Short mmCIF file of C-alpha atoms in Angstrom, two decimals:
data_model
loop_
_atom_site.label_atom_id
_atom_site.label_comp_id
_atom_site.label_asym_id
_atom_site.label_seq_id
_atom_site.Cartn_x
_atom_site.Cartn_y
_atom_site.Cartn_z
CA UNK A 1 158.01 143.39 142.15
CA UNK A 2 154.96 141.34 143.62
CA UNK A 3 153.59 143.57 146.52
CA UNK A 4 152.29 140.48 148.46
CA UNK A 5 152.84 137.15 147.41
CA UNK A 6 151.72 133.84 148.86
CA UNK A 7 153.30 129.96 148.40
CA UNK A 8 152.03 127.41 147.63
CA UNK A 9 149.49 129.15 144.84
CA UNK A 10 147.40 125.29 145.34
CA UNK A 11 147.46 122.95 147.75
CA UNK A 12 145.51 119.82 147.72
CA UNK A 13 146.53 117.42 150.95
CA UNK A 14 145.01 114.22 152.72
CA UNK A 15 142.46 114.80 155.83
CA UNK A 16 144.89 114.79 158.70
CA UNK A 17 147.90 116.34 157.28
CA UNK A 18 149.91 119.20 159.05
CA UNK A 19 150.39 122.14 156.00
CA UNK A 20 152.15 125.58 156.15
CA UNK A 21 150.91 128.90 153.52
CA UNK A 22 153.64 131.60 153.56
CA UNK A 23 153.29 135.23 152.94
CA UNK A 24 155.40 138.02 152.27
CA UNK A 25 154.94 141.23 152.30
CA UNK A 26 157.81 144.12 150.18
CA UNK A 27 155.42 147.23 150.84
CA UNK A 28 157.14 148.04 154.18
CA UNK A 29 153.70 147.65 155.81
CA UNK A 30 152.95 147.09 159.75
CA UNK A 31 149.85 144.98 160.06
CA UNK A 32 149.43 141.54 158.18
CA UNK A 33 146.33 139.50 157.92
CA UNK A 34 144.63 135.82 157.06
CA UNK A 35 141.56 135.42 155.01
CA UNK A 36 139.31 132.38 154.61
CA UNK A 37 137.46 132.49 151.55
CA UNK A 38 134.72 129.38 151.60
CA UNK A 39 132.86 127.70 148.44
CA UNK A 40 130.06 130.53 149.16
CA UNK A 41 132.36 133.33 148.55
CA UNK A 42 132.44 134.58 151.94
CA UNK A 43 135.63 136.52 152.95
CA UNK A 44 136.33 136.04 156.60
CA UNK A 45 139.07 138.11 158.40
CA UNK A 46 141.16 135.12 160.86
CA UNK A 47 143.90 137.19 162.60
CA UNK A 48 145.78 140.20 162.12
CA UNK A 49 148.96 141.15 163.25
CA UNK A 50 150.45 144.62 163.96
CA UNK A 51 154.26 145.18 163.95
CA UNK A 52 154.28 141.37 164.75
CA UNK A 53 152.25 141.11 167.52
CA UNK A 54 148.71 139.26 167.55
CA UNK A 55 146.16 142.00 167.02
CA UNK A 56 142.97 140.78 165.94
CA UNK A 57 141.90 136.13 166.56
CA UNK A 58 138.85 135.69 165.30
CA UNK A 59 137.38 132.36 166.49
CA UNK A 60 139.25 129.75 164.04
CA UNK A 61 140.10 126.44 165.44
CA UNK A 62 143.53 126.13 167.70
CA UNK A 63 144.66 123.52 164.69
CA UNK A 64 145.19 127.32 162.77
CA UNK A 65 148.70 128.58 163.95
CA UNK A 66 149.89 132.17 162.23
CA UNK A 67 153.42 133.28 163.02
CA UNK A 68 155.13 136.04 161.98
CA UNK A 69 158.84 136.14 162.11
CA UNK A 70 159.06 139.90 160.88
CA UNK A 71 157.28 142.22 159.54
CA UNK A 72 157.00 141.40 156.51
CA UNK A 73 156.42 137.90 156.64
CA UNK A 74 153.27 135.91 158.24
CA UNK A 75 152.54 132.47 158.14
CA UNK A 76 149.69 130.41 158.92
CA UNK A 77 150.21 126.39 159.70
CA UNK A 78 147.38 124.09 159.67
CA UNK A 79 147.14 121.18 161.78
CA UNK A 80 145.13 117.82 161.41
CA UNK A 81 143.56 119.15 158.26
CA UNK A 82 139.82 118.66 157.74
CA UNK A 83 137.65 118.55 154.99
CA UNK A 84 136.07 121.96 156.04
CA UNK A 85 138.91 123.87 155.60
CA UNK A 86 139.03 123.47 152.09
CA UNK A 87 138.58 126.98 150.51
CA UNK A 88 140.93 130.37 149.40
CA UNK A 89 143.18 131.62 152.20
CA UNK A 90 144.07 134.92 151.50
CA UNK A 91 146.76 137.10 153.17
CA UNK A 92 147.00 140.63 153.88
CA UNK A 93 148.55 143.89 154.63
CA UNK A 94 148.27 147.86 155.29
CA UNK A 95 150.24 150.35 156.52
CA UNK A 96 148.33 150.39 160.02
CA UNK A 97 145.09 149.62 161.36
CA UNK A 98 143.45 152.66 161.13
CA UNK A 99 142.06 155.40 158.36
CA UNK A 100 142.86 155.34 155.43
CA UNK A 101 145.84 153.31 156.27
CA UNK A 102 143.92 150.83 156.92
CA UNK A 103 143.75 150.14 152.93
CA UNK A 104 144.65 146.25 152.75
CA UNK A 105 146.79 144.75 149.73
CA UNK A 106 145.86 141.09 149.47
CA UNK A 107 147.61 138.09 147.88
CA UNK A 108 146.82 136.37 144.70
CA UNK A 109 145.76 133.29 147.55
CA UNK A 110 146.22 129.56 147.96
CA UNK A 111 143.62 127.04 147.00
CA UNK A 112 143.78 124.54 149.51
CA UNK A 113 141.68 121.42 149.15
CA UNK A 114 141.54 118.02 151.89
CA UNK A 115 140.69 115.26 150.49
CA UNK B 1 121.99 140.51 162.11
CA UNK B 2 125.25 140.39 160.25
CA UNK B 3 127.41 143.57 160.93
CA UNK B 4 127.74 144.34 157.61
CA UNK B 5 124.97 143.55 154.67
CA UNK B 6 124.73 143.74 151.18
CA UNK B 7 122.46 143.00 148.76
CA UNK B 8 123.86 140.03 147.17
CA UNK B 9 122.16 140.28 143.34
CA UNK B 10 123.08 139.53 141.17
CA UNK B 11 122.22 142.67 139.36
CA UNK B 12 122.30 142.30 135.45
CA UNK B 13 122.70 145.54 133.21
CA UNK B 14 123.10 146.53 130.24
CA UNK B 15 126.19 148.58 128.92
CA UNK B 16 125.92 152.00 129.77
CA UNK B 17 123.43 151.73 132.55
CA UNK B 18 123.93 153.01 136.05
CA UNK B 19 123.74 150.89 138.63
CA UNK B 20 124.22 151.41 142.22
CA UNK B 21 124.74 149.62 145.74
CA UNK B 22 124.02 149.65 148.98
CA UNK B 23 125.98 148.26 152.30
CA UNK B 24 124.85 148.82 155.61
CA UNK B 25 126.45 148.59 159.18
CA UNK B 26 125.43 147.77 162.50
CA UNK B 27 128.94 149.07 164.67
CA UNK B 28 128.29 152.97 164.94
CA UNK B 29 132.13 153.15 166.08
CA UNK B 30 133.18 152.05 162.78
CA UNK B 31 136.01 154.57 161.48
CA UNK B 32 137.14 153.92 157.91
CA UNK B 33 134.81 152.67 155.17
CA UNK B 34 135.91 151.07 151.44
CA UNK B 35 134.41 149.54 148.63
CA UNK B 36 136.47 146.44 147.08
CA UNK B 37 136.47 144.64 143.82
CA UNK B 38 136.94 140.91 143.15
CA UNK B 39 137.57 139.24 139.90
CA UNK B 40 136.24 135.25 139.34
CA UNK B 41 138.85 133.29 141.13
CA UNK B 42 140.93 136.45 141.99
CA UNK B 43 141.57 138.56 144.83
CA UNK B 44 140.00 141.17 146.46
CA UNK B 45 141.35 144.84 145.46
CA UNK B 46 140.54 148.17 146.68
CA UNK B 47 138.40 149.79 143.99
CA UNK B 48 138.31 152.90 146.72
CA UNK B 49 138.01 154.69 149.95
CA UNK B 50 134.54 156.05 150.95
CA UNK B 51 134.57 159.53 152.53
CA UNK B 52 132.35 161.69 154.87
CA UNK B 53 131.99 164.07 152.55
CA UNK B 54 131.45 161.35 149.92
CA UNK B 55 133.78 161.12 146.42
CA UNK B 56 134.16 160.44 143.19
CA UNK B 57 136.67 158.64 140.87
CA UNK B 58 135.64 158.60 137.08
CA UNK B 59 132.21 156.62 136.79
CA UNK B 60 132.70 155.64 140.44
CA UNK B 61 131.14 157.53 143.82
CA UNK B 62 131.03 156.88 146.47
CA UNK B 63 129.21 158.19 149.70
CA UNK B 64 128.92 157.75 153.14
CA UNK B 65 125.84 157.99 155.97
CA UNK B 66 126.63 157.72 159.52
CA UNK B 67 123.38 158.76 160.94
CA UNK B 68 121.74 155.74 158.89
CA UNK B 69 124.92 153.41 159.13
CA UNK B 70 125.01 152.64 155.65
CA UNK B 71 127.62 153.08 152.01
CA UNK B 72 126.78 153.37 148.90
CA UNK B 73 128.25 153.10 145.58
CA UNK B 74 127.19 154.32 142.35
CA UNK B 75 128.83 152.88 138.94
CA UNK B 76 127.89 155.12 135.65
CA UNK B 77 128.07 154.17 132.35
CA UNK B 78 128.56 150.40 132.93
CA UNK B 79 130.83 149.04 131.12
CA UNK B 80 131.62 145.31 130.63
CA UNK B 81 134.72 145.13 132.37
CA UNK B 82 132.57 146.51 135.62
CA UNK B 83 131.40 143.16 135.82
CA UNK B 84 132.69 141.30 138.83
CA UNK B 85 131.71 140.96 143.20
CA UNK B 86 131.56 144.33 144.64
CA UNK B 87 132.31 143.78 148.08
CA UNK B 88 131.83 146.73 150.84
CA UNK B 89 134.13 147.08 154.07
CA UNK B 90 134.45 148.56 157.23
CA UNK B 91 136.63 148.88 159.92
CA UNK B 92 137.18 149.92 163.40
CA UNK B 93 139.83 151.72 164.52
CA UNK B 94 141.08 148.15 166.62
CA UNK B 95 142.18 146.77 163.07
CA UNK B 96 139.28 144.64 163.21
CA UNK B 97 137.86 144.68 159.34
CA UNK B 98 134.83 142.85 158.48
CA UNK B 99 133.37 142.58 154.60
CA UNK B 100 129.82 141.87 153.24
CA UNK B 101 129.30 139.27 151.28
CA UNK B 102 129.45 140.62 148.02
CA UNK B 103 126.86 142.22 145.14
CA UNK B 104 127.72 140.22 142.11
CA UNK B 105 127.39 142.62 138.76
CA UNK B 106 127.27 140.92 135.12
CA UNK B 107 127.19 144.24 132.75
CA UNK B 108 125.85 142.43 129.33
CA UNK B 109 126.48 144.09 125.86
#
């Protein structure tokens, strides 16, 4: 009965590595969305998606690849990991992008740490 | 300037005290406005909505300013489980959301 769920819950990976973070979705939402939490606590939108289509690519590296298959799913791969991108991704979703709609449902996250 | 800015605290009360914060915005075509909660090591969860008109939900209100771009929100009667990162968001109709950077709250006994 998880609303939005997200696998792996950690992640800890060598600098270099190519890694993958699903997220689902079962709230029959439209728009999906990627958060990078850093080690200052700073919650950073990274894209959005809106019945599947790219909505919202905030300037993130081209090594950060979301795709979303359906609806309810969006995934983000990683390439060439660094040790900067070690921090909380956290996905996403609403029932649209406006309003009150606009009322986001987040993940529990993944801890992802390069060594 | 950051487009949206909080006060960062960390404020430190005592149970039963009111406490409130402040968020202000720099896009005046921002639409929607909300004030989030997030546990240590948890995620972020709506706490609530901010209205024009402003509102309330038990110890919790909430109002809005447009004319002076900014949210508040005022927490009554502390209690310890208040403590956590109050964190203040706003959106434009485009989908595009952007949060402050959080008010930490410890609520001591």
């Amino acid at each position: 009965d998880t609303a939005v769920s997200q696998t792996p819950k950690y992640l800890v990976t060598q600098m270099g590595n190519d890694k993958s973070i699903k997220c689902e979705q079962n709230l029959g939402h439209d728009t999906m969305y990627w958060y990078k939490q850093d080690s200052k606590k700073f919650l950073k939108i990274m894209f959005s998606y809106n019945n599947k289509e790219l909505i919202i690519n905030e300037t993130v590296p081209n090594r950060f690849s979301p795709k979303s298959p359906d609806k309810a799913h969006l995934n983000l791969h990683i390439n060439s990991l660094e040790l900067g991108d070690s921090a909380v991704y956290f996905c996403a979703s609403s029932r649209s992008t406006s309003g009150r709609a606009n009322e986001q449902f987040f993940g529990p996250g993944t801890r992802l740490t390069v060594l | 300037r950051k487009e949206v800015e909080q006060d960062p605290g960390p404020f430190n009360v005592p149970e039963g005290a009111t406490v409130a914060f402040n968020c202000t915005y720099s896009n005046s075509a921002s639409q929607s406005f909300f004030w989030y909660r997030q546990d240590c090591r948890k995620e972020p969860k709506l706490l609530m909505s901010v209205y024009s008109s402003g509102n309330e939900d038990g110890r919790f209100t909430a109002q809005l300013n447009r004319a002076s771009q900014y949210i508040s929100l005022l927490i009554r009667d502390s209690k310890l489980s208040d403590s956590a990162t109050y964190l203040c968001v706003v959106n434009t109709n485009a989908g595009k959301s952007t949060f402050g950077d959080g008010t930490t709250l410890t609520v001591k006994p």
